[in-house]
């Protein structure tokens, strides 16, 4: 019985330490942006129907929300996205957690916007710039991807709080009937971008996982 209890406690401890899950983005040095050829068509991102999503977690549970875009463009050549970038309006970062009431979502939203997290008064925008788009088959030998239907592997430079790093992740990209749709979901370490609030596991029940799941849901017409 003691052995069983010990095993269960180890299992619970391991579960509590896990982050939000998803494909882990590869972080690299900053790369040169992808340049579209003269034959490419530039299409504007549909700001009303595009967004960034996020999921943060702690041992006791998780929270989620959205961030709006302020502008963006994708370049399409021969039916394939070849370049692009979009700007993220960090002043709109918001908790939309269905497990909390409106007051608690508002409190978390305020906290995310202050200096503990994104400090939006000083850093009102973030940015993602594409440096490479590859067919997913180029990464077929890697570990099984969790993103269902992944068609491409995207590399780009992600800038938050004036810290720029290269990130690579799987994505589902379709170009058809004059519409471009790009979706991705991956995890990053927020501490890589200077967001360290309560990331020290020694604080136990007050600990917040440094891993954050980020989603890109981009539409361009």
Short mmCIF file of C-alpha atoms in Angstrom, two decimals:
data_model
loop_
_atom_site.label_atom_id
_atom_site.label_comp_id
_atom_site.label_asym_id
_atom_site.label_seq_id
_atom_site.Cartn_x
_atom_site.Cartn_y
_atom_site.Cartn_z
CA UNK A 1 0.00 0.00 0.00
CA UNK A 2 2.83 2.41 0.85
CA UNK A 3 4.47 1.66 -2.48
CA UNK A 4 1.18 2.31 -4.31
CA UNK A 5 0.69 5.65 -2.54
CA UNK A 6 4.27 6.61 -3.39
CA UNK A 7 3.75 5.80 -7.08
CA UNK A 8 0.50 7.81 -7.16
CA UNK A 9 2.17 10.81 -5.54
CA UNK A 10 5.00 10.69 -8.07
CA UNK A 11 2.45 10.51 -10.88
CA UNK A 12 0.47 13.46 -9.52
CA UNK A 13 3.65 15.48 -9.09
CA UNK A 14 4.69 14.76 -12.69
CA UNK A 15 1.23 15.75 -13.99
CA UNK A 16 1.27 19.01 -12.00
CA UNK A 17 4.63 19.95 -13.52
CA UNK A 18 3.48 19.57 -17.12
CA UNK A 19 2.75 22.63 -19.21
CA UNK A 20 -0.07 23.26 -21.68
CA UNK A 21 1.21 20.71 -24.24
CA UNK A 22 1.33 20.92 -28.02
CA UNK A 23 4.19 20.93 -30.52
CA UNK A 24 7.23 22.59 -29.04
CA UNK A 25 8.54 25.42 -31.21
CA UNK A 26 12.22 25.28 -32.06
CA UNK A 27 13.95 28.48 -30.96
CA UNK A 28 16.92 29.69 -33.00
CA UNK A 29 18.92 32.75 -33.93
CA UNK A 30 17.19 35.54 -35.85
CA UNK A 31 17.15 34.90 -39.62
CA UNK A 32 16.74 37.22 -42.62
CA UNK A 33 13.11 37.73 -43.60
CA UNK A 34 11.77 35.88 -46.62
CA UNK A 35 11.60 38.15 -49.67
CA UNK A 36 8.74 37.63 -52.11
CA UNK A 37 9.55 37.63 -55.81
CA UNK A 38 8.14 40.14 -58.25
CA UNK A 39 5.63 37.51 -59.37
CA UNK A 40 4.11 37.12 -55.90
CA UNK A 41 0.74 38.58 -54.91
CA UNK A 42 0.58 40.44 -51.61
CA UNK A 43 -2.69 39.94 -49.76
CA UNK A 44 -3.78 41.84 -46.67
CA UNK A 45 -4.56 39.96 -43.49
CA UNK A 46 -8.25 40.08 -42.58
CA UNK A 47 -7.90 41.68 -39.15
CA UNK A 48 -11.53 41.07 -38.16
CA UNK A 49 -11.21 37.32 -38.69
CA UNK A 50 -7.62 36.75 -37.56
CA UNK A 51 -6.25 36.41 -34.05
CA UNK A 52 -3.57 35.02 -31.79
CA UNK A 53 -4.67 32.66 -29.03
CA UNK A 54 -2.81 31.70 -25.87
CA UNK A 55 -3.03 29.14 -23.08
CA UNK A 56 -1.10 29.53 -19.84
CA UNK A 57 -1.08 26.94 -17.07
CA UNK A 58 -0.17 26.30 -13.46
CA UNK A 59 -0.36 23.18 -11.27
CA UNK A 60 -3.97 23.97 -10.33
CA UNK A 61 -5.26 24.55 -13.87
CA UNK A 62 -4.98 26.79 -16.92
CA UNK A 63 -6.31 30.00 -18.46
CA UNK A 64 -6.75 31.04 -22.07
CA UNK A 65 -7.52 34.07 -24.17
CA UNK A 66 -6.90 36.01 -27.37
CA UNK A 67 -4.86 38.87 -28.82
CA UNK A 68 -5.88 40.90 -31.87
CA UNK A 69 -3.75 41.85 -34.85
CA UNK A 70 -3.16 45.44 -35.95
CA UNK A 71 -1.92 44.75 -39.51
CA UNK A 72 -0.37 42.09 -41.68
CA UNK A 73 0.41 40.90 -45.20
CA UNK A 74 1.06 37.49 -46.76
CA UNK A 75 2.78 36.94 -50.11
CA UNK A 76 1.45 34.15 -52.34
CA UNK A 77 3.26 32.73 -55.36
CA UNK A 78 2.02 29.79 -57.46
CA UNK A 79 -0.56 28.96 -54.83
CA UNK A 80 1.98 28.86 -51.98
CA UNK A 81 2.65 31.33 -49.14
CA UNK A 82 6.26 32.42 -49.60
CA UNK A 83 6.64 35.39 -47.25
CA UNK A 84 4.72 37.67 -44.91
CA UNK A 85 4.50 39.32 -41.55
CA UNK A 86 1.92 40.54 -39.08
CA UNK A 87 1.83 42.87 -36.12
CA UNK A 88 0.17 41.83 -32.85
CA UNK A 89 -1.61 44.48 -30.77
CA UNK A 90 -0.50 43.55 -27.25
CA UNK A 91 -2.80 46.19 -25.73
CA UNK A 92 -5.67 43.85 -26.66
CA UNK A 93 -4.35 40.78 -24.82
CA UNK A 94 -7.39 39.42 -23.02
CA UNK A 95 -8.44 36.50 -20.83
CA UNK A 96 -11.56 34.81 -22.22
CA UNK A 97 -11.47 31.80 -19.93
CA UNK A 98 -14.96 30.20 -19.87
CA UNK A 99 -14.16 28.76 -16.45
CA UNK A 100 -14.08 32.23 -14.86
CA UNK A 101 -16.70 34.93 -14.48
CA UNK A 102 -16.43 38.35 -16.13
CA UNK A 103 -14.85 40.01 -13.08
CA UNK A 104 -12.05 37.46 -12.75
CA UNK A 105 -11.38 37.52 -16.49
CA UNK A 106 -11.11 41.30 -16.26
CA UNK A 107 -8.66 41.03 -13.35
CA UNK A 108 -6.47 38.56 -15.22
CA UNK A 109 -6.59 40.72 -18.35
CA UNK A 110 -5.39 43.73 -16.35
CA UNK A 111 -2.59 41.68 -14.80
CA UNK A 112 -1.42 40.37 -18.18
CA UNK A 113 -1.16 43.92 -19.49
CA UNK A 114 0.90 45.22 -16.57
CA UNK A 115 4.63 44.99 -15.86
CA UNK A 116 4.53 41.43 -14.46
CA UNK A 117 3.77 40.08 -17.93
CA UNK A 118 3.60 42.02 -21.21
CA UNK A 119 3.98 45.61 -19.95
CA UNK A 120 1.85 46.86 -22.85
CA UNK A 121 2.32 50.53 -21.95
CA UNK A 122 6.01 50.17 -22.81
CA UNK A 123 5.72 47.37 -25.42
CA UNK A 124 2.37 47.86 -27.19
CA UNK A 125 3.11 45.60 -30.15
CA UNK A 126 4.67 42.23 -30.95
CA UNK A 127 5.60 41.01 -34.41
CA UNK A 128 6.05 37.83 -36.42
CA UNK A 129 8.04 37.88 -39.67
CA UNK A 130 8.25 34.79 -41.90
CA UNK A 131 11.76 33.71 -42.87
CA UNK A 132 11.00 30.32 -44.45
CA UNK A 133 8.00 28.17 -45.40
CA UNK A 134 8.68 24.48 -46.13
CA UNK A 135 6.50 21.55 -47.08
CA UNK A 136 5.89 19.40 -44.01
CA UNK A 137 7.48 16.42 -45.79
CA UNK A 138 10.87 18.03 -45.20
CA UNK A 139 10.38 17.27 -41.50
CA UNK A 140 8.78 13.83 -41.84
CA UNK A 141 11.64 12.15 -39.98
CA UNK A 142 11.07 14.20 -36.83
CA UNK A 143 8.92 13.24 -33.85
CA UNK A 144 5.20 12.83 -34.53
CA UNK A 145 3.55 16.24 -34.81
CA UNK A 146 0.55 16.98 -32.65
CA UNK A 147 -1.00 19.55 -34.98
CA UNK A 148 -3.62 17.68 -36.98
CA UNK A 149 -3.37 18.10 -40.74
CA UNK A 150 -0.06 19.99 -40.65
CA UNK A 151 0.92 20.82 -44.23
CA UNK A 152 3.88 23.15 -43.81
CA UNK A 153 6.74 23.99 -41.48
CA UNK A 154 7.11 27.70 -40.82
CA UNK A 155 10.17 29.54 -39.53
CA UNK A 156 10.05 33.18 -38.55
CA UNK A 157 11.26 35.86 -36.18
CA UNK A 158 9.01 36.51 -33.18
CA UNK A 159 9.51 39.80 -31.36
CA UNK A 160 7.98 40.46 -27.93
CA UNK A 161 9.08 43.09 -25.40
CA UNK A 162 11.79 44.12 -27.88
CA UNK A 163 13.34 40.62 -27.74
CA UNK A 164 13.59 38.94 -31.15
CA UNK A 165 14.14 35.20 -31.62
CA UNK A 166 13.69 32.73 -34.43
CA UNK A 167 10.95 30.11 -33.97
CA UNK A 168 9.93 27.13 -36.12
CA UNK A 169 6.66 25.20 -35.91
CA UNK A 170 4.19 23.13 -37.98
CA UNK A 171 1.20 24.85 -39.58
CA UNK A 172 -1.84 24.15 -41.70
CA UNK A 173 -1.77 26.52 -44.69
CA UNK A 174 -4.31 26.53 -47.51
CA UNK A 175 -4.64 28.81 -50.52
CA UNK A 176 -7.85 28.44 -52.48
CA UNK A 177 -10.47 30.60 -54.18
CA UNK A 178 -8.66 33.82 -53.38
CA UNK A 179 -8.43 33.07 -49.66
CA UNK A 180 -5.39 32.22 -47.57
CA UNK A 181 -5.81 30.41 -44.26
CA UNK A 182 -2.90 29.71 -41.91
CA UNK A 183 -3.29 27.98 -38.56
CA UNK A 184 -0.67 26.89 -36.06
CA UNK A 185 -0.50 25.88 -32.41
CA UNK A 186 2.79 25.47 -30.58
CA UNK A 187 4.46 26.06 -27.23
CA UNK A 188 7.20 28.53 -26.40
CA UNK A 189 9.07 29.38 -23.21
CA UNK A 190 7.85 32.84 -22.17
CA UNK A 191 11.10 33.32 -20.24
CA UNK A 192 12.95 33.44 -23.58
CA UNK A 193 11.19 36.77 -24.15
CA UNK A 194 11.84 38.15 -20.67
CA UNK A 195 8.49 37.18 -19.11
CA UNK A 196 9.68 35.52 -15.92
CA UNK A 197 6.84 36.19 -13.46
CA UNK A 198 6.45 33.21 -11.07
CA UNK A 199 8.40 30.89 -13.36
CA UNK A 200 10.51 29.55 -10.48
CA UNK A 201 9.18 26.09 -9.59
CA UNK A 202 10.40 26.45 -5.98
CA UNK A 203 7.42 28.72 -5.19
CA UNK A 204 5.24 25.59 -5.45
CA UNK A 205 1.49 26.35 -5.58
CA UNK A 206 2.16 29.90 -6.84
CA UNK A 207 4.24 28.57 -9.73
CA UNK A 208 3.13 29.42 -13.30
CA UNK A 209 4.52 27.24 -16.07
CA UNK A 210 7.03 29.03 -18.32
CA UNK A 211 5.59 27.10 -21.27
CA UNK A 212 2.79 28.93 -23.07
CA UNK A 213 0.74 27.53 -25.93
CA UNK A 214 0.42 30.05 -28.76
CA UNK A 215 -2.03 29.78 -31.64
CA UNK A 216 -1.97 31.67 -34.94
CA UNK A 217 -5.30 31.83 -36.77
CA UNK A 218 -4.64 33.99 -39.81
CA UNK A 219 -6.97 34.74 -42.73
CA UNK A 220 -6.06 36.85 -45.77
CA UNK A 221 -8.22 37.61 -48.79
#
